[in-house]
Amino acid sequence: MTDATGAGDAIRVAVSTVIFSLRTAEDGDRLMLPLVRRTRTPHLGQWALPGGWLDPAEDLDAAASRTLAETTALKPSYLEQLYTFGDVDRAPTRAISIVYWALLRSDLVDAQRAAAGAPENVEWFDVDAMPPLAFDHNRIADYALWRLRNKVGYSRIAAGLLPDEFTLTELREVYETVLGQRLDPSNFRRLLEGSDELVPTESFRTGNHRPARLFRYVASA
Amino acid sequence: MTDATGAGDAIRVAVSTVIFSLRTAEDGDRLMLPLVRRTRTPHLGQWALPGGWLDPAEDLDAAASRTLAETTALKPSYLEQLYTFGDVDRAPTRAISIVYWALLRSDLVDAQRAAAGAPENVEWFDVDAMPPLAFDHNRIADYALWRLRNKVGYSRIAAGLLPDEFTLTELREVYETVLGQRLDPSNFRRLLEGSDELVPTESFRTGNHRPARLFRYVASA
DNA sequence: ACAAAAGTGTTTACTGTACACCCATGA
DNA sequence: TCATGGGTGTACAGTAAACACTTTTGT
């Protein structure tokens, strides 16, 4: 940056978000993301990532949250910047997209839809069955999914898909759904119990069989 | 993104680069980065990261390379997008900075300076002794350094700081300088030799003692 | 011959994984 | 009492760290 009055003209700045959640399907929970059907050219009628233009008076994170709420009525449980896409030919006229990725607790999806009224032109898609998207959004969604799967391996990010309290089996199933592979229940238990980030509560989830202890993540580890 | 004619006005887009190289100091090689002294307001006279405004007709990577060359006459050996900084109050008037981080082979620094003529207002600083920088550039430089140290641990990125061929001791010293800690020579050797990414050559580095075999990284692993 | 760096071998501890097994509950 | 998921114990394999040791060169 050399000046505050330079030649920054004619470049429009968009902010988009790839937001994941777990949604119940025929064969158990699936990792899904909401898409918005475009109502304008270019790519009119095609599915696209939720987003909008950056307002000159708002921070980037705020723009991601605002445009996500405006298009889908959803508020993310976790939000992180992903990458800025800016190839000259990615849209008919020059536009760069600052893309965020986000997680939404599964227990909040329907509550938020109910509170805001189901928005038009929004539909959830399984990450393993994505339609063709507008612009370079397929590439963007793939990259976000890669980052999510990567980060699940070395952080407690998966908690962003669950309520505050959960059983170890529920947490393991989140990992299994996101990563697309089975994990050994006993080893998973030891790994997470020994991590000092997970604390047992005195509550139990009761069901068909032996009750399972509920856990929560520590506040600020 | 909802439209190609939206309200993206009044937001200027800059591209900056944090480029690292190894430079010889009194106490051995140090990890350093070049800064540019500002010749305009705001922050006139302060040190800042090399960069410039994004041209509407160029890709983001190209803008990073171009602005780096214009301000420092350097061409990176490795270049990767870091993060986009866009807080409303990070500059007097709204400007977002798409920041890249880069590595420069130590054998090319002086060659490039000689070829292009030493640029004005550029100086190299030890990453452990940074001056106060313009805007939020201290925070940006810190983040880039964190990313470099992180990535050195799980990738062969360190090769971007060395010539094509090098001894294992030279490579280990790069790791030690970047990470700021000593590594066991024999364990380092076994780890890297067994990685299938490093291939031995028939050349040797001759010196005061037993000659050391030169290695190179495989082309496309 | 000696110093110093190059390079090899061995021991130990730790971590991830597989899997056998016991426990507690609802039906 | 039985089926099922909750939860514990153990054994094995692969990897990382520590460090003793041998090899090869210049002086």
XYZ file of C-alpha atoms (C1' of nucleotides) in Angstrom:
496
model
C 0.000 0.000 0.000
C 1.567 3.265 -1.061
C -1.208 5.815 -0.862
C -4.695 6.435 0.429
C -5.951 7.967 -2.784
C -4.705 5.405 -5.313
C -6.300 3.744 -8.318
C -8.634 1.342 -6.540
C -11.574 2.119 -8.806
C -13.832 -0.250 -10.721
C -13.226 -3.262 -8.482
C -16.266 -4.502 -6.596
C -15.896 -6.426 -3.356
C -18.270 -9.237 -2.458
C -18.427 -11.387 0.676
C -19.755 -14.949 0.553
C -20.054 -17.732 3.110
C -19.968 -21.507 2.892
C -21.956 -22.593 5.938
C -22.171 -26.245 6.942
C -24.620 -28.023 9.177
C -25.771 -31.563 9.893
C -29.214 -32.384 8.536
C -31.143 -35.583 8.973
C -31.566 -37.658 5.835
C -32.858 -41.197 5.140
C -29.491 -42.751 5.965
C -28.651 -40.752 9.086
C -27.213 -37.280 9.444
C -25.521 -35.776 6.429
C -23.201 -32.799 6.068
C -25.102 -30.175 4.078
C -24.894 -26.547 3.046
C -27.515 -24.008 1.955
C -27.483 -22.499 -1.532
C -29.398 -19.547 -2.919
C -31.049 -19.503 -6.329
C -29.938 -16.443 -8.287
C -32.635 -13.995 -9.298
C -30.455 -11.855 -11.563
C -28.028 -12.189 -14.407
C -25.422 -13.451 -14.827
C -26.161 -17.107 -14.058
C -29.844 -16.303 -13.467
C -31.652 -19.264 -11.936
C -28.467 -21.106 -10.968
C -27.524 -22.059 -7.424
C -24.895 -19.913 -5.715
C -23.303 -19.425 -2.317
C -25.075 -16.968 -0.006
C -23.409 -13.560 0.022
C -23.602 -9.951 -1.045
C -21.634 -6.777 -1.537
C -19.357 -5.403 1.131
C -20.676 -2.221 2.701
C -17.999 0.516 2.956
C -18.861 1.042 6.616
C -18.698 -2.537 7.919
C -15.940 -4.970 8.873
C -15.451 -8.089 6.783
C -16.787 -10.465 9.454
C -19.861 -8.294 9.903
C -20.476 -8.321 6.178
C -20.293 -12.117 6.141
C -22.824 -12.388 8.965
C -25.128 -9.754 7.471
C -25.228 -11.137 3.939
C -25.701 -14.648 5.289
C -28.654 -13.500 7.396
C -30.183 -11.503 4.554
C -30.108 -14.385 2.115
C -30.755 -17.372 4.360
C -31.914 -16.073 7.791
C -29.127 -18.104 9.415
C -26.680 -17.031 12.150
C -23.470 -19.071 12.269
C -22.179 -20.771 15.444
C -18.636 -20.449 14.119
C -17.223 -18.155 11.428
C -13.761 -17.928 9.922
C -12.273 -16.343 6.827
C -11.421 -18.898 4.130
C -9.778 -17.245 1.123
C -10.145 -14.343 -1.275
C -10.931 -15.281 -4.843
C -10.108 -12.655 -7.424
C -9.205 -14.035 -10.840
C -9.951 -11.501 -13.560
C -12.192 -13.890 -15.502
C -14.183 -15.330 -12.585
C -17.130 -13.033 -13.393
C -18.159 -10.963 -16.438
C -17.056 -7.733 -14.722
C -14.273 -7.481 -12.198
C -15.309 -8.626 -8.755
C -13.350 -10.171 -5.923
C -15.008 -12.382 -3.334
C -13.797 -12.580 0.251
C -15.119 -15.970 1.273
C -15.855 -17.151 4.810
C -16.721 -20.616 6.007
C -18.995 -21.301 8.922
C -20.635 -23.959 11.054
C -24.178 -23.996 12.367
C -25.325 -26.059 15.333
C -27.784 -28.637 14.112
C -30.281 -27.776 16.858
C -30.517 -24.166 15.634
C -31.218 -24.619 11.933
C -34.936 -25.207 12.144
C -35.365 -22.800 15.052
C -33.835 -19.985 13.010
C -35.951 -20.807 9.993
C -39.064 -20.814 12.115
C -38.198 -17.506 13.765
C -37.398 -15.676 10.546
C -39.894 -17.327 8.246
C -38.517 -19.758 5.699
C -36.644 -17.667 3.139
C -37.369 -17.964 -0.560
C -34.949 -19.499 -2.983
C -32.863 -21.293 -0.350
C -32.257 -25.024 -0.371
C -29.907 -27.363 1.490
C -27.633 -29.693 -0.502
C -25.575 -32.672 0.544
C -21.889 -31.834 0.147
C -21.508 -35.102 -1.751
C -24.256 -34.210 -4.231
C -23.692 -30.605 -5.217
C -25.410 -29.131 -8.265
C -23.481 -26.991 -10.770
C -23.014 -23.580 -9.187
C -22.714 -20.052 -10.540
C -19.312 -18.424 -11.089
C -16.420 -20.347 -9.476
C -18.563 -21.346 -6.518
C -18.093 -25.099 -6.966
C -14.369 -24.645 -6.550
C -14.969 -22.443 -3.513
C -17.305 -24.943 -1.866
C -14.796 -27.761 -2.484
C -12.058 -25.752 -0.869
C -14.199 -24.944 2.163
C -15.048 -28.621 2.591
C -11.382 -29.522 2.387
C -10.575 -26.960 5.051
C -13.347 -28.198 7.331
C -12.201 -31.829 7.069
C -8.640 -30.762 7.644
C -9.417 -28.684 10.687
C -11.603 -31.310 12.296
C -8.470 -33.429 12.552
C -6.523 -31.079 14.782
C -9.029 -28.858 16.583
C -12.277 -29.040 18.471
C -14.108 -27.292 15.669
C -16.657 -30.105 15.454
C -18.303 -28.661 18.569
C -19.700 -25.941 16.297
C -22.091 -28.508 14.877
C -23.473 -29.688 18.225
C -25.417 -28.210 21.165
C -23.512 -27.231 24.306
C -23.879 -30.684 25.822
C -23.522 -33.952 23.945
C -22.569 -37.580 24.423
C -19.279 -38.915 23.178
C -21.136 -41.056 20.680
C -22.863 -37.984 19.255
C -19.537 -36.222 18.970
C -17.969 -39.250 17.338
C -20.800 -39.417 14.831
C -20.136 -35.796 13.894
C -16.515 -36.657 13.200
C -17.574 -39.695 11.217
C -20.056 -37.735 9.125
C -17.649 -34.897 8.402
C -14.674 -37.115 7.662
C -16.688 -39.791 5.886
C -15.103 -42.674 7.779
C -15.760 -44.839 10.827
C -13.802 -44.268 14.024
C -13.153 -46.732 16.825
C -15.500 -45.786 19.701
C -13.141 -46.733 22.503
C -10.108 -45.022 21.045
C -12.156 -41.936 20.235
C -13.324 -41.824 23.825
C -9.832 -42.015 25.274
C -8.446 -39.461 22.856
C -11.103 -36.864 23.641
C -11.407 -37.606 27.360
C -7.672 -37.160 27.779
C -7.608 -33.872 25.894
C -8.401 -31.602 28.872
C -10.796 -29.678 26.644
C -13.770 -31.883 27.334
C -15.383 -31.908 30.775
C -17.980 -34.426 31.986
C -21.290 -33.166 33.355
C -23.589 -34.886 35.835
C -26.296 -35.309 33.228
C -27.012 -38.386 31.161
C -28.730 -38.935 27.851
C -31.335 -41.624 28.446
C -32.512 -43.825 25.625
C -33.037 -47.419 24.678
C -29.992 -48.678 26.522
C -27.420 -47.724 29.076
C -27.525 -43.952 29.636
C -24.592 -42.004 28.218
C -22.863 -39.218 30.108
C -23.131 -35.731 28.632
C -19.983 -33.696 28.069
C -19.263 -30.094 27.234
C -16.202 -28.265 25.990
C -14.360 -26.062 28.482
C -15.139 -22.404 28.094
C -11.847 -20.978 26.886
C -9.237 -23.623 26.124
C -22.764 -12.356 -4.590
C -26.150 -11.390 -5.939
C -25.448 -9.025 -8.800
C -22.751 -7.748 -11.117
C -23.725 -4.113 -10.818
C -24.031 -3.762 -7.051
C -22.886 -1.107 -4.619
C -19.194 -1.972 -4.451
C -18.075 1.648 -4.707
C -15.629 3.567 -2.535
C -13.668 0.516 -1.396
C -10.075 0.417 -2.526
C -8.231 -2.883 -2.837
C -4.554 -3.167 -2.003
C -2.218 -6.158 -2.253
C 0.773 -6.527 0.082
C 3.379 -9.222 0.581
C 5.400 -10.395 3.575
C 8.492 -11.914 1.984
C 11.056 -13.793 4.077
C 14.640 -14.666 3.335
C 17.750 -15.735 5.197
C 20.407 -13.038 5.504
C 23.840 -13.361 7.027
C 24.340 -11.489 10.297
C 27.100 -11.448 12.927
C 25.709 -14.502 14.690
C 24.924 -16.648 11.644
C 21.969 -16.539 9.286
C 18.862 -14.735 10.461
C 15.303 -14.773 9.157
C 14.602 -11.322 7.764
C 12.049 -9.437 5.696
C 12.248 -6.268 3.590
C 10.261 -3.156 4.498
C 9.600 -0.023 2.483
C 9.743 3.483 3.882
C 6.530 5.353 3.073
C 6.883 8.486 0.961
C 3.295 9.673 1.380
C 0.719 10.287 4.040
C -0.662 8.705 6.065
C 2.217 7.323 8.109
C 4.738 9.235 6.010
C 8.284 8.114 6.772
C 7.213 4.951 8.613
C 8.170 1.433 7.562
C 5.495 -0.614 5.798
C 5.091 -3.890 3.971
C 5.771 -3.778 0.226
C 2.581 -3.586 -1.820
C 0.341 -1.454 -3.973
C -3.109 -1.125 -5.458
C -4.770 -3.962 -7.300
C -5.072 -3.303 -11.021
C -8.570 -4.067 -12.357
C -7.063 -6.137 -15.162
C -4.741 -8.431 -13.188
C -5.148 -11.533 -11.032
C -4.410 -11.305 -7.321
C -1.209 -13.362 -7.510
C 0.032 -11.214 -10.377
C -0.656 -8.076 -8.386
C 1.344 -9.446 -5.459
C 4.317 -10.208 -7.711
C 4.103 -6.913 -9.548
C 3.822 -4.663 -6.501
C 6.614 -6.583 -4.787
C 8.881 -6.101 -7.800
C 8.001 -2.424 -8.140
C 8.800 -1.613 -4.538
C 11.711 -3.961 -3.793
C 12.932 -5.410 -7.137
C 12.486 -8.903 -5.675
C 10.884 -11.961 -7.292
C 9.648 -14.584 -4.807
C 10.644 -18.268 -4.974
C 7.360 -19.183 -3.319
C 4.125 -17.199 -3.030
C 0.882 -17.959 -1.226
C -2.129 -15.951 -0.136
C -2.190 -15.286 3.614
C -5.320 -13.405 4.652
C -7.450 -10.420 3.737
C -7.458 -7.589 6.272
C -10.410 -5.260 6.044
C -11.389 -3.665 9.334
C -13.113 -0.351 8.777
C -10.666 1.561 10.976
C -7.418 0.038 9.744
C -6.750 3.083 7.542
C -8.113 6.656 7.420
C -10.214 5.847 4.369
C -11.685 2.444 3.604
C -9.137 0.076 2.132
C -8.858 -3.686 2.274
C -5.507 -5.446 1.914
C -5.200 -8.872 0.365
C -1.940 -10.052 1.896
C 0.414 -12.677 0.498
C 3.408 -14.267 2.131
C 6.459 -15.388 0.231
C 9.902 -16.947 0.459
C 13.033 -15.924 -1.413
C 16.014 -18.190 -1.955
C 18.956 -16.750 -0.101
C 21.236 -17.060 -3.134
C 18.973 -14.800 -5.202
C 18.569 -11.792 -2.933
C 21.794 -10.031 -3.792
C 21.661 -11.151 -7.423
C 18.254 -9.528 -7.863
C 19.351 -6.349 -6.172
C 22.423 -6.172 -8.402
C 20.394 -6.772 -11.568
C 17.724 -4.200 -10.802
C 19.827 -1.619 -9.043
C 19.369 -1.330 -5.309
C 15.925 0.218 -4.774
C 15.497 3.286 -2.634
C 13.762 3.207 0.720
C 14.046 -0.560 1.190
C 15.689 -2.160 4.195
C 15.828 -5.686 5.631
C 14.800 -6.288 9.246
C 15.267 -9.251 11.537
C 11.865 -10.770 12.304
C 12.835 -10.680 15.977
C 13.604 -6.954 15.882
C 10.826 -5.307 13.920
C 10.309 -1.554 14.036
C 6.835 -0.044 14.498
C 5.050 -0.334 11.160
C 2.394 1.721 9.396
C -1.287 0.751 9.582
C -1.870 -2.755 10.997
C 1.259 -4.102 9.352
C 2.894 -5.301 12.590
C -0.048 -7.587 13.174
C 0.115 -8.761 9.573
C 3.837 -9.518 9.762
C 3.349 -11.429 13.014
C 0.624 -13.527 11.457
C 2.763 -14.296 8.410
C 5.629 -15.397 10.637
C 3.308 -17.633 12.611
C 2.085 -19.217 9.369
C 5.626 -19.771 8.119
C 6.729 -21.479 11.336
C 3.612 -23.567 11.352
C 3.977 -24.687 7.763
C 7.649 -25.553 8.109
C 6.574 -28.258 10.525
C 4.463 -30.224 8.081
C 5.655 -29.364 4.582
C 8.837 -28.989 2.595
C 8.332 -25.252 2.326
C 11.802 -24.596 3.751
C 13.220 -25.465 0.340
C 12.000 -22.064 -0.825
C 14.806 -20.502 1.181
C 17.611 -22.610 -0.339
C 19.153 -23.171 -3.778
C 18.157 -26.258 -5.784
C 20.916 -28.348 -4.226
C 21.919 -28.299 -0.584
C 23.423 -30.425 2.149
C 21.323 -31.882 4.917
C 23.162 -29.685 7.397
C 22.255 -26.578 5.415
C 18.621 -27.671 5.310
C 18.654 -28.395 9.025
C 20.092 -24.964 9.733
C 17.208 -23.411 7.795
C 14.749 -25.279 9.988
C 16.649 -24.235 13.087
C 16.726 -20.582 12.067
C 13.053 -20.463 11.132
C 11.849 -22.394 14.169
C 14.330 -20.846 16.569
C 15.411 -24.152 18.117
C 18.118 -26.778 17.714
C 17.349 -30.081 16.005
C 19.179 -33.384 16.370
C 21.327 -33.840 13.239
C 20.986 -37.606 13.029
C 17.256 -37.687 13.593
C 16.767 -34.853 11.137
C 18.725 -36.794 8.551
C 16.692 -39.940 8.936
C 13.405 -38.085 8.907
C 14.145 -36.210 5.696
C 16.003 -39.044 3.939
C 13.085 -41.368 4.521
C 10.530 -38.879 3.248
C 10.747 -39.844 -0.460
C 10.731 -36.162 -1.325
C 14.470 -35.694 -1.041
C 16.786 -37.334 -3.572
C 20.574 -37.583 -3.257
C 22.795 -36.249 -6.032
C 26.302 -37.373 -6.925
C 27.766 -34.016 -5.932
C 29.396 -33.136 -2.654
C 29.955 -29.904 -0.816
C 33.646 -29.767 0.022
C 34.929 -27.767 2.956
C 37.080 -28.030 6.016
C 36.062 -31.561 6.828
C 34.364 -34.601 5.421
C 32.473 -33.655 2.232
C 28.688 -33.639 2.520
C 26.412 -35.054 -0.125
C 24.132 -32.587 -1.910
C 20.414 -33.293 -2.078
C 17.522 -31.832 -4.041
C 13.766 -32.077 -3.700
C 11.956 -34.222 -6.238
C 10.280 -32.223 -8.969
C 6.584 -32.786 -8.285
C 5.951 -34.586 -5.012
C 47.471 -37.818 14.421
C 43.825 -34.874 15.434
C 39.703 -31.997 15.124
C 35.407 -31.602 13.269
C 31.674 -32.517 10.550
C 29.263 -36.518 7.955
C 26.782 -40.312 8.585
C 25.053 -45.005 11.112
C 23.063 -47.769 14.802
C 20.621 -48.647 19.074
C 17.720 -47.862 22.935
C 13.741 -45.916 24.956
C 9.388 -43.682 25.345
C 5.277 -42.424 23.482
C 1.177 -42.534 20.479
C -2.198 -44.505 17.467
C -4.799 -48.583 16.443
C -7.049 -53.026 16.892
C -9.851 -55.599 19.564
C -11.304 -58.422 23.625
C -13.985 -57.686 27.364
C -17.155 -55.995 31.127
C -21.192 -52.814 32.550
C -25.854 -50.880 32.755
C -30.163 -50.275 30.971
C -34.971 -51.005 28.472
C -37.820 -54.195 26.710
C -32.448 -62.649 30.291
C -31.120 -60.746 26.307
C -29.835 -57.307 22.982
C -27.446 -53.080 22.638
C -24.861 -49.259 23.211
C -21.715 -47.348 27.127
C -17.340 -47.767 28.842
C -12.483 -50.147 30.334
C -8.167 -52.815 29.638
C -4.476 -54.524 26.998
C -1.343 -55.732 23.426
C 1.001 -54.495 19.241
C 3.142 -51.442 15.723
C 5.032 -47.332 14.048
C 7.273 -42.989 15.103
C 9.952 -39.500 17.607
C 13.674 -38.418 20.653
C 18.260 -39.207 22.883
C 22.734 -40.376 22.244
C 26.771 -43.558 21.546
C 29.440 -44.681 17.843
C 32.014 -45.006 13.216
C 33.655 -42.659 8.878
C 35.963 -39.280 6.131
C 38.116 -35.320 5.179
C 41.661 -30.978 5.776
C 45.375 -29.442 8.295
